[in-house]
Coordinates of C-alpha atoms and ligand atoms in Angstrom, one line a residue:
M1 CA 1.0 2.5 27.1
L2 CA -1.9 5.0 27.2
P3 CA -2.2 7.0 30.4
T4 CA -5.2 6.8 32.7
I5 CA -6.9 10.1 33.1
N6 CA -8.7 11.1 36.2
F7 CA -10.2 14.3 37.6
T8 CA -10.1 15.4 41.2
A9 CA -11.2 18.5 43.1
A10 CA -8.4 18.2 45.6
N11 CA -6.2 21.2 45.3
T12 CA -3.3 19.9 47.2
P13 CA -1.3 17.6 45.0
A14 CA 0.4 14.6 46.4
K15 CA 4.2 14.5 46.7
G16 CA 5.5 13.6 43.3
C17 CA 5.3 15.5 40.1
V18 CA 3.2 18.7 39.8
V19 CA 2.3 20.6 36.7
L20 CA 1.4 24.2 37.0
L21 CA 0.0 26.3 34.2
A22 CA 1.3 29.8 33.7
N23 CA -0.1 32.5 31.4
G24 CA 2.0 34.8 29.2
D25 CA 2.7 37.0 32.2
N26 CA 3.9 34.1 34.2
E27 CA 0.9 34.3 36.5
M28 CA -0.3 31.1 38.0
G29 CA -3.4 30.0 39.9
A30 CA -3.8 29.5 43.6
A31 CA -1.9 26.2 43.9
G32 CA 1.0 27.7 42.0
Q33 CA 1.0 30.8 44.2
A34 CA 1.0 28.6 47.3
L35 CA 3.9 26.6 46.1
D36 CA 5.8 29.8 45.4
A37 CA 5.2 31.1 48.9
S38 CA 8.9 31.3 49.5
G39 CA 9.6 32.7 46.1
G40 CA 11.5 29.7 44.8
I41 CA 9.4 29.2 41.7
S42 CA 9.5 32.9 40.7
A43 CA 13.3 32.8 41.1
A44 CA 13.6 29.8 38.9
I45 CA 11.3 31.4 36.3
K46 CA 13.5 34.5 36.3
A47 CA 16.7 32.6 36.2
A48 CA 15.6 30.5 33.2
K49 CA 14.2 33.6 31.5
F50 CA 10.9 31.7 31.1
K51 CA 8.2 33.7 29.5
G52 CA 5.1 31.5 29.8
G53 CA 4.7 31.3 26.0
F54 CA 2.2 28.7 24.6
G55 CA 3.6 25.2 25.0
K56 CA 6.9 26.2 26.5
T57 CA 7.9 24.3 29.6
L58 CA 10.2 24.9 32.5
E59 CA 11.1 21.9 34.7
I60 CA 12.2 22.8 38.2
L61 CA 14.3 20.4 40.0
T62 CA 13.4 20.6 43.7
P63 CA 15.7 20.2 46.7
K64 CA 15.5 16.8 48.5
D65 CA 13.3 17.9 51.4
S66 CA 10.8 19.7 49.1
A67 CA 7.1 18.8 49.1
H68 CA 7.5 17.7 45.4
D69 CA 10.0 15.7 43.4
R70 CA 9.4 17.7 40.2
I71 CA 7.6 20.8 39.3
L72 CA 6.8 21.5 35.6
I73 CA 5.6 24.9 34.6
V74 CA 3.7 24.9 31.3
G75 CA 3.1 28.2 29.5
V76 CA -0.2 28.8 27.9
G77 CA 0.4 32.2 26.5
A78 CA -2.5 34.6 26.1
V79 CA -5.4 32.8 27.9
D80 CA -8.1 34.5 25.9
K81 CA -6.6 33.3 22.6
L82 CA -6.7 29.6 23.6
K83 CA -8.9 27.5 21.3
E84 CA -10.2 24.0 21.9
Y85 CA -7.4 22.4 20.0
D86 CA -4.8 24.2 22.1
W87 CA -6.0 22.5 25.2
L88 CA -5.6 19.1 23.4
R89 CA -2.0 20.2 22.5
L90 CA -1.3 21.2 26.1
G91 CA -2.4 17.8 27.3
G92 CA -0.2 16.1 24.8
R93 CA 2.8 18.3 25.6
I94 CA 2.4 17.8 29.4
R95 CA 2.4 14.0 29.1
A96 CA 5.3 13.9 26.6
S97 CA 7.4 16.2 28.9
L98 CA 6.9 13.8 31.7
A99 CA 6.8 10.5 29.8
D100 CA 8.7 8.6 32.5
V101 CA 6.6 9.8 35.4
S102 CA 4.1 7.4 36.8
K103 CA 1.7 9.9 38.3
I104 CA 1.4 13.5 37.1
D105 CA -0.7 16.0 39.1
V106 CA -1.9 18.7 36.8
M107 CA -3.1 21.8 38.6
A108 CA -5.7 23.0 36.0
E109 CA -6.0 26.6 37.0
L110 CA -5.1 30.0 35.9
P111 CA -5.4 33.3 37.6
A112 CA -8.7 35.1 37.3
G113 CA -8.8 37.5 34.4
D114 CA -9.3 41.3 34.7
D115 CA -13.1 40.9 34.6
D116 CA -12.8 38.6 37.6
K117 CA -15.1 36.1 36.0
A118 CA -12.3 33.8 36.1
P119 CA -12.9 30.3 35.8
G120 CA -9.3 29.1 35.8
V121 CA -9.9 26.2 33.5
T122 CA -13.4 24.8 32.5
A123 CA -14.5 21.2 32.7
Q124 CA -14.4 21.0 28.9
Q125 CA -10.8 22.3 28.8
C126 CA -9.8 19.7 31.5
V127 CA -11.3 17.0 29.4
D128 CA -9.6 18.3 26.3
M129 CA -6.2 18.1 28.1
G130 CA -7.0 14.5 29.1
L131 CA -7.9 13.6 25.5
G132 CA -4.7 15.2 24.2
A133 CA -2.6 13.3 26.7
R134 CA -4.1 10.0 25.5
L135 CA -3.9 10.7 21.8
G136 CA -0.4 12.0 22.0
S137 CA 0.8 8.9 23.8
Y138 CA -0.5 6.6 21.1
R139 CA 2.3 4.5 19.4
F140 CA 1.9 1.7 16.9
D141 CA 4.5 -0.7 18.3
R142 CA 2.7 -4.0 18.4
Y143 CA 5.2 -5.6 16.0
K144 CA 8.3 -4.5 17.8
T145 CA 9.8 -7.4 19.7
K146 CA 12.8 -5.4 20.9
G147 CA 13.5 -2.0 22.2
K148 CA 9.9 -1.3 23.0
S149 CA 9.5 1.3 25.7
K150 CA 8.8 -0.6 28.9
K151 CA 5.1 -0.7 29.6
K152 CA 4.7 1.4 32.7
A153 CA 1.3 2.5 33.8
Q154 CA 0.9 6.2 33.9
T155 CA -1.8 8.3 35.5
V156 CA -2.6 11.9 34.7
A157 CA -4.6 13.4 37.6
I158 CA -6.2 16.7 36.6
H159 CA -7.0 18.8 39.6
A160 CA -9.8 21.3 39.0
K161 CA -12.7 23.1 40.6
S162 CA -14.8 21.6 37.8
A163 CA -13.7 18.0 38.5
S164 CA -17.1 16.5 38.9
A165 CA -18.4 18.1 35.7
A166 CA -15.2 17.0 33.9
K167 CA -15.7 13.4 35.1
K168 CA -19.1 13.3 33.5
L169 CA -17.9 14.8 30.2
W170 CA -14.9 12.4 30.1
D171 CA -16.9 9.2 29.7
G172 CA -17.9 10.3 26.2
H173 CA -14.7 11.9 25.2
E174 CA -12.6 8.9 26.2
G175 CA -14.7 6.9 23.7
V176 CA -14.0 9.5 21.0
G177 CA -10.3 9.2 21.7
D178 CA -10.6 5.4 21.5
G179 CA -12.3 5.8 18.1
V180 CA -9.5 7.9 16.8
M181 CA -6.9 5.4 18.0
L182 CA -8.9 2.5 16.5
A183 CA -8.7 4.3 13.1
R184 CA -5.0 4.8 13.6
D185 CA -4.5 1.2 14.4
L186 CA -6.4 0.1 11.2
V187 CA -4.4 2.5 9.0
N188 CA -1.0 1.5 10.5
E189 CA -1.7 -2.2 10.3
P190 CA 0.1 -3.8 7.3
A191 CA -1.9 -5.3 4.4
N192 CA -0.8 -8.9 5.0
I193 CA -2.6 -8.7 8.3
L194 CA -5.4 -6.4 7.5
T195 CA -7.1 -8.1 4.6
P196 CA -10.8 -7.3 3.7
K197 CA -11.9 -10.3 5.7
E198 CA -9.8 -9.3 8.8
F199 CA -11.0 -5.7 8.5
A200 CA -14.6 -6.9 8.5
K201 CA -13.9 -9.0 11.5
R202 CA -12.6 -6.0 13.4
A203 CA -15.6 -3.9 12.4
A204 CA -17.8 -6.7 13.7
Q205 CA -16.3 -6.1 17.1
L206 CA -18.4 -3.0 17.3
K207 CA -21.3 -5.3 18.2
K208 CA -19.8 -5.2 21.7
L209 CA -20.7 -1.5 21.9
G210 CA -24.3 -2.1 20.8
C211 CA -23.9 -1.6 17.1
S212 CA -25.4 -4.1 14.6
V213 CA -23.0 -5.2 12.0
D214 CA -23.8 -7.1 8.8
I215 CA -21.0 -8.4 6.6
L216 CA -21.7 -8.9 2.9
D217 CA -19.4 -11.4 1.2
E218 CA -18.6 -11.8 -2.5
K219 CA -21.7 -13.8 -3.1
D220 CA -24.0 -11.2 -1.5
M221 CA -22.4 -8.5 -3.5
K222 CA -22.8 -10.5 -6.7
S223 CA -26.4 -10.9 -6.1
L224 CA -26.7 -7.1 -5.5
K225 CA -24.9 -6.6 -8.9
M226 CA -22.0 -4.6 -7.4
E227 CA -19.9 -5.2 -10.5
A228 CA -17.9 -2.0 -10.2
L229 CA -16.6 -3.0 -6.8
L230 CA -16.2 -6.6 -7.8
G231 CA -14.2 -5.6 -10.8
V232 CA -11.6 -4.1 -8.6
A233 CA -11.5 -7.1 -6.3
R234 CA -11.0 -9.6 -9.1
G235 CA -7.2 -9.5 -9.1
S236 CA -6.8 -10.4 -5.5
R237 CA -6.8 -13.7 -3.6
N238 CA -8.2 -11.8 -0.7
A239 CA -12.0 -11.7 -1.4
P240 CA -13.8 -8.5 -0.8
R241 CA -16.3 -7.6 2.0
M242 CA -18.7 -4.9 2.8
A243 CA -19.5 -4.1 6.4
I244 CA -22.7 -2.3 7.3
I245 CA -22.6 -1.0 10.8
Q246 CA -25.6 0.6 12.4
W247 CA -25.9 2.6 15.5
K248 CA -29.5 3.3 16.6
G249 CA -29.2 5.9 19.4
C250 CA -32.6 7.5 18.6
K251 CA -35.8 5.7 19.5
S252 CA -37.7 7.4 16.8
K253 CA -37.8 6.0 13.3
D254 CA -35.7 9.0 12.3
K255 CA -33.9 8.6 8.9
P256 CA -30.3 7.8 9.6
V257 CA -27.2 9.8 8.6
A258 CA -24.7 7.8 6.7
F259 CA -20.9 7.6 6.4
I260 CA -19.2 5.5 3.7
G261 CA -15.5 4.7 3.6
K262 CA -13.1 3.6 0.9
G263 CA -11.4 0.5 2.2
V264 CA -8.8 -0.6 -0.3
T265 CA -6.6 -2.7 2.0
F266 CA -3.8 -2.4 -0.4
D267 CA -3.6 -0.5 -3.7
T268 CA -0.9 -1.7 -6.1
G269 CA -2.7 0.1 -8.9
G270 CA -3.7 -3.2 -10.4
I271 CA -2.7 -3.8 -14.1
S272 CA -2.0 0.0 -14.3
L273 CA 0.7 -0.8 -11.7
K274 CA 2.1 1.9 -9.5
P275 CA 5.8 2.6 -9.4
A276 CA 7.7 0.8 -6.6
G277 CA 8.9 3.9 -4.7
G278 CA 6.6 4.6 -1.7
M279 CA 4.1 1.9 -2.7
E280 CA 4.2 0.7 0.9
D281 CA 2.1 3.7 1.8
M282 CA -0.8 2.1 0.0
K283 CA -1.4 -0.1 3.0
G284 CA -3.2 3.1 4.2
D285 CA -5.6 3.2 1.3
M286 CA -8.3 2.2 3.6
G287 CA -8.1 5.4 5.7
G288 CA -11.6 6.4 4.8
A289 CA -13.0 3.0 6.0
A290 CA -10.8 3.3 9.1
A291 CA -12.3 6.7 9.9
V292 CA -15.9 5.4 9.5
T293 CA -15.1 2.5 11.8
G294 CA -13.5 4.7 14.4
L295 CA -16.4 7.1 14.1
M296 CA -19.0 4.4 14.7
H297 CA -16.9 3.3 17.7
A298 CA -16.9 6.9 19.0
L299 CA -20.7 7.4 18.5
A300 CA -21.6 4.1 20.1
A301 CA -19.2 4.6 23.0
R302 CA -20.7 7.9 23.9
K303 CA -24.2 6.7 23.1
A304 CA -24.9 9.5 20.6
K305 CA -28.6 10.2 20.3
A306 CA -28.7 9.7 16.6
N307 CA -29.4 7.0 14.0
V308 CA -26.2 6.4 12.1
V309 CA -25.2 4.0 9.3
G310 CA -21.5 3.3 8.5
I311 CA -20.6 1.4 5.4
I312 CA -17.1 0.3 4.6
A313 CA -16.2 -1.2 1.2
L314 CA -13.2 -3.5 1.6
V315 CA -11.2 -4.7 -1.4
E316 CA -7.6 -5.3 -2.4
N317 CA -6.4 -3.9 -5.8
M318 CA -3.9 -6.4 -7.3
P319 CA -2.5 -7.2 -10.7
D320 CA -3.2 -10.8 -11.7
G321 CA -4.1 -13.0 -14.6
D322 CA -7.8 -12.5 -13.6
A323 CA -7.5 -8.8 -12.8
Q324 CA -9.6 -6.3 -14.8
R325 CA -7.9 -4.5 -17.7
P326 CA -7.8 -1.0 -19.0
G327 CA -10.5 -0.8 -21.6
D328 CA -12.8 -3.1 -19.7
I329 CA -16.4 -1.9 -19.3
V330 CA -18.3 -2.8 -16.1
K331 CA -21.9 -2.2 -15.1
S332 CA -22.3 -0.6 -11.7
M333 CA -25.1 -1.6 -9.3
S334 CA -26.9 1.7 -10.4
G335 CA -27.1 0.3 -14.0
Q336 CA -24.6 3.0 -15.3
T337 CA -21.7 1.6 -17.2
I338 CA -18.1 2.5 -16.6
E339 CA -15.1 2.2 -19.0
I340 CA -12.0 1.5 -17.0
L341 CA -9.2 3.5 -18.5
N342 CA -6.9 3.2 -15.5
T343 CA -7.2 0.4 -13.0
D344 CA -5.4 2.6 -10.4
A345 CA -8.5 4.8 -10.3
E346 CA -10.2 2.1 -8.3
G347 CA -11.5 3.9 -5.2
R348 CA -14.3 5.6 -7.1
L349 CA -15.4 2.3 -8.5
V350 CA -15.6 0.7 -5.1
L351 CA -17.4 3.8 -3.7
A352 CA -19.9 4.0 -6.6
D353 CA -21.5 0.8 -5.6
A354 CA -21.2 1.5 -1.8
L355 CA -22.9 4.9 -2.2
Y356 CA -25.6 3.7 -4.5
H357 CA -26.4 0.8 -2.2
C358 CA -26.4 3.0 0.9
N359 CA -28.8 5.5 -0.7
K360 CA -31.2 2.8 -2.0
K361 CA -31.3 0.8 1.2
F362 CA -31.3 3.5 3.9
K363 CA -32.6 6.7 2.2
P364 CA -30.4 8.6 4.6
K365 CA -30.7 12.3 5.5
F366 CA -27.2 12.7 4.0
M367 CA -24.3 10.7 2.9
I368 CA -20.7 11.6 3.7
N369 CA -18.0 9.5 2.2
L370 CA -14.3 9.5 3.1
A371 CA -11.6 8.2 0.8
T372 CA -7.9 8.4 0.2
L373 CA -9.0 9.0 -3.4
T374 CA -6.4 11.0 -5.3
G375 CA -2.7 12.0 -5.2
A376 CA -3.9 15.2 -6.7
I377 CA -5.5 16.4 -3.5
L378 CA -2.0 16.3 -1.9
V379 CA -0.8 18.6 -4.7
A380 CA -3.7 21.0 -4.0
L381 CA -4.0 21.0 -0.3
G382 CA -1.0 19.1 1.2
N383 CA -1.8 17.5 4.5
Q384 CA -3.5 20.4 6.3
H385 CA -7.0 20.2 4.8
A386 CA -9.1 17.4 3.4
G387 CA -10.7 18.2 0.1
L388 CA -14.5 18.7 0.5
F389 CA -16.7 18.1 -2.5
S390 CA -20.5 18.5 -2.1
N391 CA -23.8 19.0 -3.7
D392 CA -25.1 20.7 -0.5
D393 CA -24.1 24.1 0.9
D394 CA -25.6 23.6 4.3
L395 CA -23.8 20.3 4.8
S396 CA -20.6 21.9 3.6
E397 CA -20.9 24.7 6.1
Q398 CA -21.5 22.3 8.9
L399 CA -18.4 20.3 8.0
S400 CA -16.3 23.5 7.7
E401 CA -17.4 24.6 11.1
A402 CA -16.7 21.2 12.7
G403 CA -13.4 21.2 11.0
L404 CA -12.3 24.5 12.6
E405 CA -13.6 23.4 16.0
T406 CA -11.7 20.1 16.0
N407 CA -8.7 21.2 13.8
E408 CA -9.6 18.4 11.4
K409 CA -10.0 21.0 8.6
V410 CA -11.7 20.8 5.3
W411 CA -11.5 23.0 2.2
R412 CA -14.3 23.1 -0.3
M413 CA -13.5 22.4 -4.0
P414 CA -15.8 22.9 -6.9
L415 CA -18.1 20.5 -8.7
T416 CA -19.7 21.8 -12.0
P417 CA -21.3 20.4 -15.2
E418 CA -18.2 21.4 -17.1
Y419 CA -15.9 19.2 -15.0
D420 CA -18.5 16.5 -15.1
K421 CA -18.3 16.4 -18.9
M422 CA -14.6 15.4 -18.5
I423 CA -15.6 11.9 -17.5
D424 CA -18.1 11.3 -20.3
S425 CA -17.0 8.2 -22.4
K426 CA -17.4 7.3 -26.0
N427 CA -17.9 3.7 -25.2
A428 CA -19.8 3.7 -22.0
D429 CA -21.8 6.1 -19.7
M430 CA -18.6 7.3 -18.2
K431 CA -14.9 6.6 -17.9
N432 CA -13.0 6.3 -14.6
I433 CA -10.4 9.0 -15.2
G434 CA -10.8 12.5 -16.4
G435 CA -7.5 13.4 -17.9
R436 CA -4.3 15.2 -16.8
F437 CA -5.8 18.1 -14.9
A438 CA -8.3 18.6 -12.0
G439 CA -7.9 15.0 -11.0
S440 CA -9.5 15.4 -7.6
I441 CA -12.5 17.2 -9.0
T442 CA -13.2 14.7 -11.8
A443 CA -13.0 11.9 -9.1
G444 CA -15.6 13.9 -7.1
Q445 CA -17.8 14.3 -10.3
F446 CA -17.6 10.6 -10.7
L447 CA -18.9 9.9 -7.2
Q448 CA -21.6 12.4 -7.6
R449 CA -23.1 10.3 -10.4
F450 CA -24.0 7.7 -7.8
V451 CA -25.7 9.7 -5.1
G452 CA -28.9 10.9 -6.8
D453 CA -30.5 14.0 -5.0
T454 CA -29.4 13.0 -1.5
P455 CA -27.3 15.7 0.2
W456 CA -23.8 14.3 0.0
A457 CA -20.2 15.3 0.7
H458 CA -17.0 13.6 -0.3
L459 CA -13.9 14.1 1.8
D460 CA -10.7 13.3 -0.1
V461 CA -8.4 12.4 2.8
A462 CA -5.4 11.1 0.8
G463 CA -3.3 14.0 2.4
T464 CA -4.7 13.9 5.9
A465 CA -5.2 10.3 6.9
M466 CA -1.6 9.1 6.6
S467 CA 2.0 10.3 6.4
S468 CA 0.7 12.8 8.9
P469 CA 2.5 15.8 10.4
Q470 CA 3.8 15.0 13.8
T471 CA 1.9 17.1 16.4
E472 CA 1.4 17.1 20.2
I473 CA -1.6 14.8 19.7
N474 CA -0.2 12.6 17.0
K475 CA 3.1 10.9 16.8
S476 CA 1.9 8.2 14.5
W477 CA 2.0 7.7 10.7
A478 CA -1.7 7.4 10.7
S479 CA -3.6 10.4 12.1
G480 CA -7.1 9.0 12.6
Y481 CA -8.3 12.0 10.6
G482 CA -12.1 12.3 10.3
V483 CA -13.2 10.7 13.6
R484 CA -13.3 13.8 15.7
L485 CA -14.5 15.9 12.7
L486 CA -17.6 13.7 12.0
D487 CA -18.3 13.0 15.7
R488 CA -18.5 16.8 16.1
L489 CA -20.7 17.2 13.1
V490 CA -23.2 14.7 14.5
A491 CA -23.0 16.3 18.0
N492 CA -23.5 19.8 16.7
H493 CA -26.4 19.1 14.3
Y494 CA -27.8 15.6 14.3
E495 CA -28.6 14.5 17.8
S496 CA -32.0 14.7 19.3
Ligands
BES1 N1 -5.1 5.4 -3.5 C1 -4.7 6.3 -4.6 C2 -4.6 7.7 -4.2 C3 -3.5 8.1 -3.2 C4 -2.3 8.6 -3.6 C5 -3.8 8.0 -1.8 C6 -1.4 9.0 -2.7 C7 -2.8 8.4 -0.9 C8 -1.6 8.9 -1.3 C9 -5.8 6.2 -5.7 O1 -6.4 4.9 -5.8 C10 -5.1 6.4 -7.0 O2 -4.2 5.6 -7.3 N2 -5.4 7.5 -7.6 C11 -4.8 7.8 -8.8 C12 -5.9 8.3 -9.8 C13 -5.4 8.4 -11.2 C14 -5.1 7.1 -11.8 C15 -6.5 9.1 -12.0 C16 -3.8 9.0 -8.6 O3 -4.1 9.8 -7.7 O4 -2.7 9.0 -9.2
MN2 MN1 -5.3 3.6 -7.0
ZN3 ZN1 -6.5 3.8 -4.1

């Protein structure tokens, strides 16, 4: 169960469990110093050879008549080196160290630095700890009927001078956290439950936050001539959907910014069937669409002052008597024809129509699509960076910067006319695969043929959305990658 986070200015923690922060010299703020009046804490620190290194913890068991049941010292290391992400990690670490404690009092303070400017811990840092505590406690356990950790309510009370400022900031950040966890839920959900129709239904719940949501069904997409997308959907009994989510946080008739997500609810490869080993991971082939949905939740929850469109293209890629074949030629909504040489290169087909439709209908300031598009991006970048492909240097810079701030990192990859040639086809305007090499780049070149002159970026999140490294703020298979990154991009550059 997710902890409740609150902020309080009180500097005397209740009896119970207290967390103190210590820097790399084992120095603590005023509350820590007060608790150590009799030297008990210093003695324990010394006995345990605790050094106050980042993320290291020392739990002190207190005598029966002590004012507190438990004292946890958490090292933060060199204070001036702490980045935003480190505060998230600290929050996750603190909560995990005290997972069985119903109320945790975190004394968010550190000793004043040499310059005496000294703000122990800022409001933003308090909020980051709270967000980290929530994200780190997320578990996908809704299908476990046995052995589920007993649902006990937990409160993390963060005590700080800046409590009232932190409270104000928290409202927005809690919504961003919920957006991340919504994306994780969607990616973790199995494909027998999360069909295109069910996904669209969940996206429609964003209406509760003030978004408008239009759902296109197969008939609507047929009349729009989205034959590239529909070709992929043909093999499945689960009919495709496209959800168009709009958040109008700006009164002006400002052009919107647009985010488009690949939502292949399961990717068998189709007739070009994937091998059996690991195929279960392809329930996560809608990680792009999940991030867009989570992002729209985040922006609406924090009432972002921006006009934003989110489009998610939802299909299932199955082999079937009616599935499309290698060699088939389809006409995309843009009018360009595509020779299908591998039915497993389906994400780009789905996105081709979604991007074209988005551009034509909304004339957005920019389009950013997210997609678990290629296995090749895992070969290139592993799971530390998403691949960034773009026709716009400014947008790329903004994404890289937001990536470093949120630790949802991107790495720019090339797009050039030479790579573009690799997808020219003898029989149609293009083919849907480029050949053995540069697979992530030729996929990017393919998408670029559907965006016109609109500033555009493609994030290949095949390595970052799922099978994620376990960190202080994520203990789940699905990371929710992209939500914090794009929320930050909007906050930094696109709000009035
Ligand atoms: N959904 C996959 C890409 C993928 C692979 C995502 C591993 C997450 C983890 C995509 O649809 C796909 O099958 N791509 C093919 C492209 C190839 C046929 C050109 C690939 O990467 O092998
Ligand atoms: Mn595929
Ligand atoms: Zn796929």
